[in-house]
mmCIF file of C-alpha atoms and ligand atoms in Angstrom:
data_model
loop_
_atom_site.group_PDB
_atom_site.id
_atom_site.type_symbol
_atom_site.label_atom_id
_atom_site.label_comp_id
_atom_site.label_asym_id
_atom_site.label_seq_id
_atom_site.Cartn_x
_atom_site.Cartn_y
_atom_site.Cartn_z
ATOM 1 C CA MET A 1 -144.523 -73.777 11.076
ATOM 2 C CA SER A 2 -144.114 -73.915 7.201
ATOM 3 C CA GLY A 3 -145.658 -76.855 4.917
ATOM 4 C CA PRO A 4 -149.243 -77.234 4.264
ATOM 5 C CA ARG A 5 -151.421 -76.414 6.645
ATOM 6 C CA PRO A 6 -152.592 -78.706 9.748
ATOM 7 C CA VAL A 7 -156.713 -79.955 10.010
ATOM 8 C CA VAL A 8 -158.137 -80.167 13.679
ATOM 9 C CA LEU A 9 -161.305 -82.488 13.905
ATOM 10 C CA SER A 10 -163.230 -82.486 17.169
ATOM 11 C CA GLY A 11 -166.354 -82.611 18.356
ATOM 12 C CA PRO A 12 -168.143 -85.274 20.480
ATOM 13 C CA SER A 13 -166.896 -88.320 21.023
ATOM 14 C CA GLY A 14 -168.819 -90.795 18.716
ATOM 15 C CA ALA A 15 -169.596 -87.929 16.537
ATOM 16 C CA GLY A 16 -167.898 -89.641 13.362
ATOM 17 C CA LYS A 17 -164.394 -88.133 13.287
ATOM 18 C CA SER A 18 -162.105 -91.449 13.583
ATOM 19 C CA THR A 19 -164.492 -92.832 10.574
ATOM 20 C CA LEU A 20 -164.190 -89.652 8.537
ATOM 21 C CA LEU A 21 -160.590 -89.625 9.256
ATOM 22 C CA LYS A 22 -159.686 -93.127 8.026
ATOM 23 C CA ARG A 23 -161.622 -93.421 5.071
ATOM 24 C CA LEU A 24 -159.930 -89.683 4.149
ATOM 25 C CA MET A 25 -156.399 -91.420 5.164
ATOM 26 C CA LYS A 26 -157.430 -94.433 3.014
ATOM 27 C CA GLU A 27 -158.732 -92.383 0.011
ATOM 28 C CA TYR A 28 -155.635 -90.117 0.021
ATOM 29 C CA GLU A 29 -152.782 -92.323 0.994
ATOM 30 C CA GLY A 30 -149.557 -90.365 1.072
ATOM 31 C CA VAL A 31 -150.855 -87.085 2.000
ATOM 32 C CA PHE A 32 -152.369 -86.992 6.117
ATOM 33 C CA GLY A 33 -150.524 -87.946 8.500
ATOM 34 C CA PHE A 34 -152.132 -88.506 11.552
ATOM 35 C CA SER A 35 -150.346 -86.722 14.976
ATOM 36 C CA VAL A 36 -150.289 -89.260 17.785
ATOM 37 C CA SER A 37 -151.453 -88.057 20.933
ATOM 38 C CA HIS A 38 -150.823 -89.246 24.171
ATOM 39 C CA THR A 39 -152.903 -90.197 26.954
ATOM 40 C CA THR A 40 -153.781 -92.405 30.452
ATOM 41 C CA ARG A 41 -156.749 -94.148 29.428
ATOM 42 C CA ASN A 42 -157.190 -97.992 28.629
ATOM 43 C CA LEU A 43 -156.389 -99.942 25.794
ATOM 44 C CA ARG A 44 -159.177 -101.078 23.674
ATOM 45 C CA PRO A 45 -159.520 -104.392 21.994
ATOM 46 C CA GLY A 46 -156.694 -104.431 18.759
ATOM 47 C CA GLU A 47 -155.643 -100.808 20.113
ATOM 48 C CA GLU A 48 -151.330 -101.181 20.121
ATOM 49 C CA ASN A 49 -149.243 -98.236 21.723
ATOM 50 C CA GLY A 50 -147.582 -95.746 19.508
ATOM 51 C CA LYS A 51 -149.777 -97.535 16.048
ATOM 52 C CA GLY A 52 -150.029 -94.080 14.488
ATOM 53 C CA LEU A 53 -152.025 -94.659 11.036
ATOM 54 C CA ASN A 54 -149.290 -92.337 9.506
ATOM 55 C CA CYS A 55 -146.839 -95.596 10.427
ATOM 56 C CA LEU A 56 -149.158 -97.864 8.094
ATOM 57 C CA PRO A 57 -146.858 -98.554 5.695
ATOM 58 C CA MET A 58 -144.274 -99.466 8.436
ATOM 59 C CA LEU A 59 -146.219 -101.521 10.057
ATOM 60 C CA LEU A 60 -147.819 -103.992 7.194
ATOM 61 C CA GLY A 61 -144.281 -104.339 6.331
ATOM 62 C CA ALA A 62 -143.553 -105.884 9.445
ATOM 63 C CA THR A 63 -146.635 -107.699 10.139
ATOM 64 C CA LEU A 64 -148.399 -108.644 6.567
ATOM 65 C CA LEU A 65 -151.986 -107.441 8.415
ATOM 66 C CA PRO A 66 -153.891 -106.415 4.680
ATOM 67 C CA VAL A 67 -154.618 -102.688 4.920
ATOM 68 C CA ALA A 68 -158.507 -103.753 5.195
ATOM 69 C CA ASP A 69 -158.063 -104.538 8.059
ATOM 70 C CA VAL A 70 -156.178 -102.599 10.178
ATOM 71 C CA LEU A 71 -158.272 -100.052 8.585
ATOM 72 C CA SER A 72 -161.914 -101.773 9.238
ATOM 73 C CA SER A 73 -160.980 -102.098 13.116
ATOM 74 C CA GLU A 74 -163.184 -99.185 13.726
ATOM 75 C CA THR A 75 -162.456 -98.550 17.180
ATOM 76 C CA SER A 76 -158.988 -99.020 17.647
ATOM 77 C CA LYS A 77 -157.385 -95.258 17.729
ATOM 78 C CA ASP A 78 -153.378 -94.453 17.592
ATOM 79 C CA TYR A 79 -152.135 -93.519 20.686
ATOM 80 C CA HIS A 80 -149.270 -93.849 22.638
ATOM 81 C CA PHE A 81 -150.724 -94.716 26.011
ATOM 82 C CA VAL A 82 -148.800 -93.811 28.920
ATOM 83 C CA THR A 83 -149.255 -93.304 32.819
ATOM 84 C CA ARG A 84 -150.150 -90.370 34.455
ATOM 85 C CA GLU A 85 -146.662 -89.594 36.176
ATOM 86 C CA LYS A 86 -145.357 -90.232 32.574
ATOM 87 C CA MET A 87 -147.651 -87.582 30.918
ATOM 88 C CA GLN A 88 -146.830 -84.898 33.529
ATOM 89 C CA GLU A 89 -143.597 -85.148 33.478
ATOM 90 C CA GLY A 90 -143.695 -84.389 29.888
ATOM 91 C CA ILE A 91 -145.763 -81.823 29.905
ATOM 92 C CA ASP A 92 -143.410 -80.341 33.129
ATOM 93 C CA LYS A 93 -140.550 -81.019 30.373
ATOM 94 C CA GLY A 94 -142.805 -78.556 27.934
ATOM 95 C CA GLU A 95 -143.001 -81.718 25.308
ATOM 96 C CA PHE A 96 -146.283 -80.751 25.060
ATOM 97 C CA ILE A 97 -148.127 -77.835 22.811
ATOM 98 C CA GLU A 98 -151.716 -78.626 24.294
ATOM 99 C CA ASN A 99 -153.057 -80.858 27.062
ATOM 100 C CA ALA A 100 -156.484 -81.856 28.869
ATOM 101 C CA GLU A 101 -158.609 -84.327 30.942
ATOM 102 C CA PHE A 102 -161.135 -86.031 29.423
ATOM 103 C CA SER A 103 -163.433 -88.741 31.361
ATOM 104 C CA GLY A 104 -160.892 -88.824 33.548
ATOM 105 C CA ASN A 105 -158.396 -89.191 31.427
ATOM 106 C CA MET A 106 -155.454 -87.375 30.327
ATOM 107 C CA TYR A 107 -154.886 -86.348 26.471
ATOM 108 C CA GLY A 108 -152.640 -84.246 24.947
ATOM 109 C CA THR A 109 -150.370 -83.503 21.676
ATOM 110 C CA SER A 110 -146.518 -83.463 21.776
ATOM 111 C CA LYS A 111 -144.938 -80.783 19.773
ATOM 112 C CA SER A 112 -142.489 -83.883 18.258
ATOM 113 C CA SER A 113 -146.299 -85.931 17.285
ATOM 114 C CA ILE A 114 -147.096 -82.725 14.657
ATOM 115 C CA GLU A 115 -143.080 -81.955 13.710
ATOM 116 C CA ASP A 116 -143.110 -85.627 12.873
ATOM 117 C CA VAL A 117 -145.736 -85.317 10.624
ATOM 118 C CA GLN A 118 -144.788 -82.143 9.098
ATOM 119 C CA ALA A 119 -141.062 -82.949 8.147
ATOM 120 C CA GLN A 120 -142.753 -84.838 5.686
ATOM 121 C CA ASN A 121 -144.587 -82.677 4.181
ATOM 122 C CA LEU A 122 -147.952 -84.149 4.823
ATOM 123 C CA ILE A 123 -151.087 -82.488 6.303
ATOM 124 C CA CYS A 124 -151.073 -83.411 9.537
ATOM 125 C CA ILE A 125 -154.289 -83.936 10.935
ATOM 126 C CA LEU A 126 -154.972 -83.422 15.112
ATOM 127 C CA ASP A 127 -158.000 -85.374 16.841
ATOM 128 C CA VAL A 128 -158.564 -83.461 19.573
ATOM 129 C CA ASP A 129 -161.461 -82.504 21.723
ATOM 130 C CA ILE A 130 -162.726 -78.879 22.504
ATOM 131 C CA GLN A 131 -160.106 -77.954 25.529
ATOM 132 C CA GLY A 132 -157.826 -78.402 22.948
ATOM 133 C CA VAL A 133 -159.230 -76.414 20.336
ATOM 134 C CA LYS A 134 -159.151 -73.589 22.803
ATOM 135 C CA ASN A 135 -155.402 -74.190 23.408
ATOM 136 C CA ILE A 136 -154.132 -74.732 20.217
ATOM 137 C CA LYS A 137 -155.898 -71.458 19.045
ATOM 138 C CA LYS A 138 -153.291 -69.918 21.317
ATOM 139 C CA THR A 139 -150.131 -70.934 19.020
ATOM 140 C CA ASP A 140 -149.134 -70.558 16.318
ATOM 141 C CA LEU A 141 -149.635 -73.537 14.585
ATOM 142 C CA ASN A 142 -152.851 -72.022 12.651
ATOM 143 C CA PRO A 143 -155.142 -75.317 11.602
ATOM 144 C CA ILE A 144 -158.257 -75.826 9.550
ATOM 145 C CA TYR A 145 -160.474 -76.108 12.939
ATOM 146 C CA ILE A 146 -163.568 -78.466 11.930
ATOM 147 C CA SER A 147 -165.840 -79.650 13.941
ATOM 148 C CA ILE A 148 -167.950 -82.947 13.582
ATOM 149 C CA GLN A 149 -171.271 -82.395 15.080
ATOM 150 C CA PRO A 150 -173.956 -85.739 15.588
ATOM 151 C CA PRO A 151 -177.580 -85.029 14.080
ATOM 152 C CA SER A 152 -178.650 -85.121 17.909
ATOM 153 C CA MET A 153 -177.890 -86.590 21.623
ATOM 154 C CA GLU A 154 -180.150 -89.531 20.632
ATOM 155 C CA ILE A 155 -178.511 -90.875 18.171
ATOM 156 C CA LEU A 156 -175.025 -89.969 19.292
ATOM 157 C CA GLU A 157 -175.859 -92.064 23.107
ATOM 158 C CA LYS A 158 -177.253 -95.186 20.038
ATOM 159 C CA ARG A 159 -173.771 -94.609 17.752
ATOM 160 C CA LEU A 160 -171.834 -95.286 21.048
ATOM 161 C CA ARG A 161 -173.636 -97.953 22.940
ATOM 162 C CA ASP A 162 -173.834 -99.769 19.247
ATOM 163 C CA ARG A 163 -169.510 -99.026 19.157
ATOM 164 C CA GLN A 164 -169.661 -101.113 22.882
ATOM 165 C CA THR A 165 -166.558 -99.799 23.809
ATOM 166 C CA GLU A 166 -167.358 -97.704 27.257
ATOM 167 C CA THR A 167 -168.414 -98.408 30.373
ATOM 168 C CA GLU A 168 -171.714 -97.314 31.571
ATOM 169 C CA ASP A 169 -169.391 -94.359 33.630
ATOM 170 C CA SER A 170 -167.258 -93.386 30.563
ATOM 171 C CA LEU A 171 -170.656 -92.896 28.444
ATOM 172 C CA GLN A 172 -172.101 -91.310 30.517
ATOM 173 C CA LYS A 173 -169.091 -88.743 30.631
ATOM 174 C CA ARG A 174 -168.608 -88.710 27.131
ATOM 175 C CA LEU A 175 -172.744 -87.843 27.175
ATOM 176 C CA GLU A 176 -171.755 -85.070 29.609
ATOM 177 C CA ALA A 177 -169.034 -84.068 27.076
ATOM 178 C CA ALA A 178 -170.940 -83.702 24.062
ATOM 179 C CA ARG A 179 -173.273 -81.429 25.547
ATOM 180 C CA ILE A 180 -170.986 -78.665 26.241
ATOM 181 C CA ASP A 181 -169.079 -79.724 23.558
ATOM 182 C CA MET A 182 -172.390 -78.876 21.071
ATOM 183 C CA GLU A 183 -173.258 -75.836 23.006
ATOM 184 C CA LEU A 184 -169.439 -74.820 22.496
ATOM 185 C CA SER A 185 -169.018 -75.327 18.645
ATOM 186 C CA LYS A 186 -172.485 -73.102 17.983
ATOM 187 C CA GLU A 187 -170.060 -69.930 19.544
ATOM 188 C CA PRO A 188 -169.194 -68.282 15.962
ATOM 189 C CA GLY A 189 -165.469 -67.918 14.926
ATOM 190 C CA VAL A 190 -164.754 -71.041 17.046
ATOM 191 C CA PHE A 191 -164.901 -73.116 13.776
ATOM 192 C CA ASP A 192 -163.912 -73.027 10.265
ATOM 193 C CA LEU A 193 -166.705 -76.022 9.599
ATOM 194 C CA VAL A 194 -168.631 -77.273 11.466
ATOM 195 C CA ILE A 195 -170.205 -81.089 9.543
ATOM 196 C CA ILE A 196 -173.225 -82.794 10.847
ATOM 197 C CA ASN A 197 -172.365 -86.471 10.384
ATOM 198 C CA ASP A 198 -175.772 -87.943 9.845
ATOM 199 C CA ASP A 199 -175.437 -89.431 6.228
ATOM 200 C CA LEU A 200 -171.890 -90.757 5.811
ATOM 201 C CA GLU A 201 -171.334 -90.218 2.461
ATOM 202 C CA GLU A 202 -172.356 -86.367 2.570
ATOM 203 C CA ALA A 203 -170.217 -85.789 5.781
ATOM 204 C CA TYR A 204 -167.680 -87.346 4.333
ATOM 205 C CA GLU A 205 -167.896 -85.277 0.729
ATOM 206 C CA LYS A 206 -168.620 -81.951 2.673
ATOM 207 C CA LEU A 207 -165.412 -83.164 4.791
ATOM 208 C CA LYS A 208 -163.584 -83.636 1.242
ATOM 209 C CA SER A 209 -164.202 -80.210 -0.546
ATOM 210 C CA VAL A 210 -163.089 -78.103 2.500
ATOM 211 C CA LEU A 211 -159.861 -79.403 1.759
ATOM 212 C CA ILE A 212 -158.933 -80.772 -1.120
ATOM 213 C CA GLU A 213 -157.381 -77.249 -1.780
ATOM 214 C CA GLU A 214 -154.559 -78.767 0.358
ATOM 215 C CA ILE A 215 -154.915 -82.053 -0.706
ATOM 216 C CA GLU A 216 -154.022 -81.297 -4.065
ATOM 217 C CA LYS A 217 -151.060 -78.923 -2.809
ATOM 218 C CA VAL A 218 -149.470 -82.027 -1.082
ATOM 219 C CA GLN A 219 -149.616 -84.227 -4.361
ATOM 220 C CA ASP A 220 -148.966 -81.322 -6.925
ATOM 221 C CA ALA A 221 -145.649 -80.538 -4.585
ATOM 222 C CA LYS A 222 -145.139 -84.860 -5.178
ATOM 223 C CA ASN A 223 -145.396 -85.037 -8.552
HETATM 224 N N1 LIG B 1 -157.373 -82.193 23.533
HETATM 225 C C1 LIG B 1 -156.732 -83.216 23.530
HETATM 226 N N2 LIG B 1 -158.210 -84.493 23.053
HETATM 227 C C2 LIG B 1 -157.654 -84.942 22.740
HETATM 228 C C3 LIG B 1 -156.645 -85.704 22.135
HETATM 229 N N3 LIG B 1 -156.509 -86.628 21.670
HETATM 230 C C4 LIG B 1 -157.558 -87.674 21.661
HETATM 231 N N4 LIG B 1 -158.568 -86.517 22.276
HETATM 232 C C5 LIG B 1 -160.202 -85.854 22.437
HETATM 233 O O1 LIG B 1 -160.117 -87.433 23.542
HETATM 234 C C6 LIG B 1 -161.494 -87.529 23.892
HETATM 235 C C7 LIG B 1 -161.890 -89.083 24.114
HETATM 236 O O2 LIG B 1 -161.126 -89.919 22.855
HETATM 237 P P1 LIG B 1 -161.357 -91.580 22.580
HETATM 238 O O3 LIG B 1 -160.913 -91.981 24.755
HETATM 239 O O4 LIG B 1 -159.931 -92.083 21.966
HETATM 240 O O5 LIG B 1 -162.422 -92.217 22.395
HETATM 241 P P2 LIG B 1 -163.247 -91.994 21.388
HETATM 242 O O6 LIG B 1 -163.659 -90.253 20.966
HETATM 243 O O7 LIG B 1 -164.921 -91.836 22.277
HETATM 244 O O8 LIG B 1 -163.190 -93.061 20.275
HETATM 245 C C8 LIG B 1 -161.916 -87.335 22.295
HETATM 246 O O9 LIG B 1 -162.737 -86.003 21.835
HETATM 247 C C9 LIG B 1 -160.936 -86.675 21.450
HETATM 248 O O10 LIG B 1 -160.865 -85.777 20.409
HETATM 249 C C10 LIG B 1 -155.785 -84.872 22.732
HETATM 250 O O11 LIG B 1 -154.549 -84.776 22.172
HETATM 251 N N5 LIG B 1 -155.613 -83.630 22.995
HETATM 252 N N1 LIG B 2 -172.848 -91.687 10.025
HETATM 253 C C1 LIG B 2 -172.781 -92.520 10.175
HETATM 254 N N2 LIG B 2 -173.773 -92.914 10.167
HETATM 255 C C2 LIG B 2 -174.302 -94.740 11.745
HETATM 256 N N3 LIG B 2 -173.190 -94.763 11.735
HETATM 257 C C3 LIG B 2 -172.065 -93.911 11.907
HETATM 258 C C4 LIG B 2 -171.667 -92.875 11.416
HETATM 259 N N4 LIG B 2 -170.438 -92.335 11.417
HETATM 260 C C5 LIG B 2 -169.771 -93.205 12.873
HETATM 261 N N5 LIG B 2 -170.711 -93.667 13.061
HETATM 262 C C6 LIG B 2 -170.625 -94.736 14.000
HETATM 263 O O1 LIG B 2 -170.930 -94.174 15.103
HETATM 264 C C7 LIG B 2 -169.524 -94.862 16.435
HETATM 265 C C8 LIG B 2 -168.920 -93.579 16.443
HETATM 266 O O2 LIG B 2 -167.996 -93.357 15.415
HETATM 267 P P1 LIG B 2 -166.344 -92.416 15.404
HETATM 268 O O3 LIG B 2 -165.432 -92.786 13.904
HETATM 269 O O4 LIG B 2 -166.166 -94.245 16.604
HETATM 270 O O5 LIG B 2 -165.868 -91.408 16.769
HETATM 271 P P2 LIG B 2 -165.757 -90.614 16.969
HETATM 272 O O6 LIG B 2 -164.043 -90.678 16.935
HETATM 273 O O7 LIG B 2 -165.940 -89.156 16.586
HETATM 274 O O8 LIG B 2 -165.454 -90.776 18.666
HETATM 275 C C9 LIG B 2 -168.487 -95.980 15.248
HETATM 276 O O9 LIG B 2 -169.285 -97.210 15.611
HETATM 277 C C10 LIG B 2 -169.202 -95.398 13.839
HETATM 278 O O10 LIG B 2 -168.956 -97.185 12.891
#
C-alpha cells in the first residue's frame, strides 16, 4: 500500500489511547485520519453512528459545534455501531481486514475505513485490541505498532471506574482482558514501542517523538 505508514495503537481498555489520540489529532489537524471501526457494543452518551474524528470539519460545518466541545468529550468514541447480524454479514463478504470479540461485543476494521483515510494521504490511525494487532500482522498493512500501557492494574481500574462508562460486568471483563494484554505486550517483537501512560504529558511527548518523521513527511507533501 502507498502513502504514509499507518499507526496501530493498542493496549488495555482504559490505558489512555483515546485521550492521547484526540490530542494528537487536535495538534496535527489534517495529518491523521482515524480508521472508524465497526462494533456491536452499545452507544455511550455523546456517541453517534459513524462520527469519525477525520470527519470533524464536516461535522462542525453541519452542526456548528465548537471544536473544543467535540474533542473534550472524553468518553465518546468513533464507531459504526451495527447489529451482530450486519457485522457478521460484512465479515462473511470479506469486507474486514480483521475482527475480534472483546468484552462480549464484536469489533472490526473494515477495508474501506482504512482506504478512506489513505485516499486522502493521511496517516491512518487504528485503535485495536491485541487480537487485532496479531491479525493485522498477517496483512500487508505494515503499520507502526504502539502499545499504550497503564502504570499498574490498580491505576487502570481507578481510571476505568472514574471514566464512568462501564457496568460492573463490562469493567470486570475489561480488567480480565487487560491482564492478558499486559502479558502479551511484553513479548519481544510484538510492538515497535511500548509507552507507559503514567504522566500524560510525558506519554504524549513519547508518542509524538516516534511519529514525528511520518508527521513531517505528510506536512512536507502538503507544502
Ligand atoms: N480488534 C479490534 N479491536 C478494536 C477495534 N475497535 C476497537 N477495538 C478495541 O476494543 C476495545 C474496547 O473498545 P471500546 O468499547 O471503545 O472501549 P474502551 O477502549 O474501554 O473505551 C479496545 O481495546 C479497542 O482497542 C477494531 O476494529 N478491532
Ligand atoms: N496519564 C493519565 N493520567 C490520569 N488519567 C488519565 C491519563 N490518561 C488517561 N486518563 C483518563 O483515563 C481514562 C481512560 O482513558 P481513555 O483514553 O478513555 O482510554 P482507552 O481509550 O485506552 O480506553 C479517561 O477518563 C482519561 O481521562
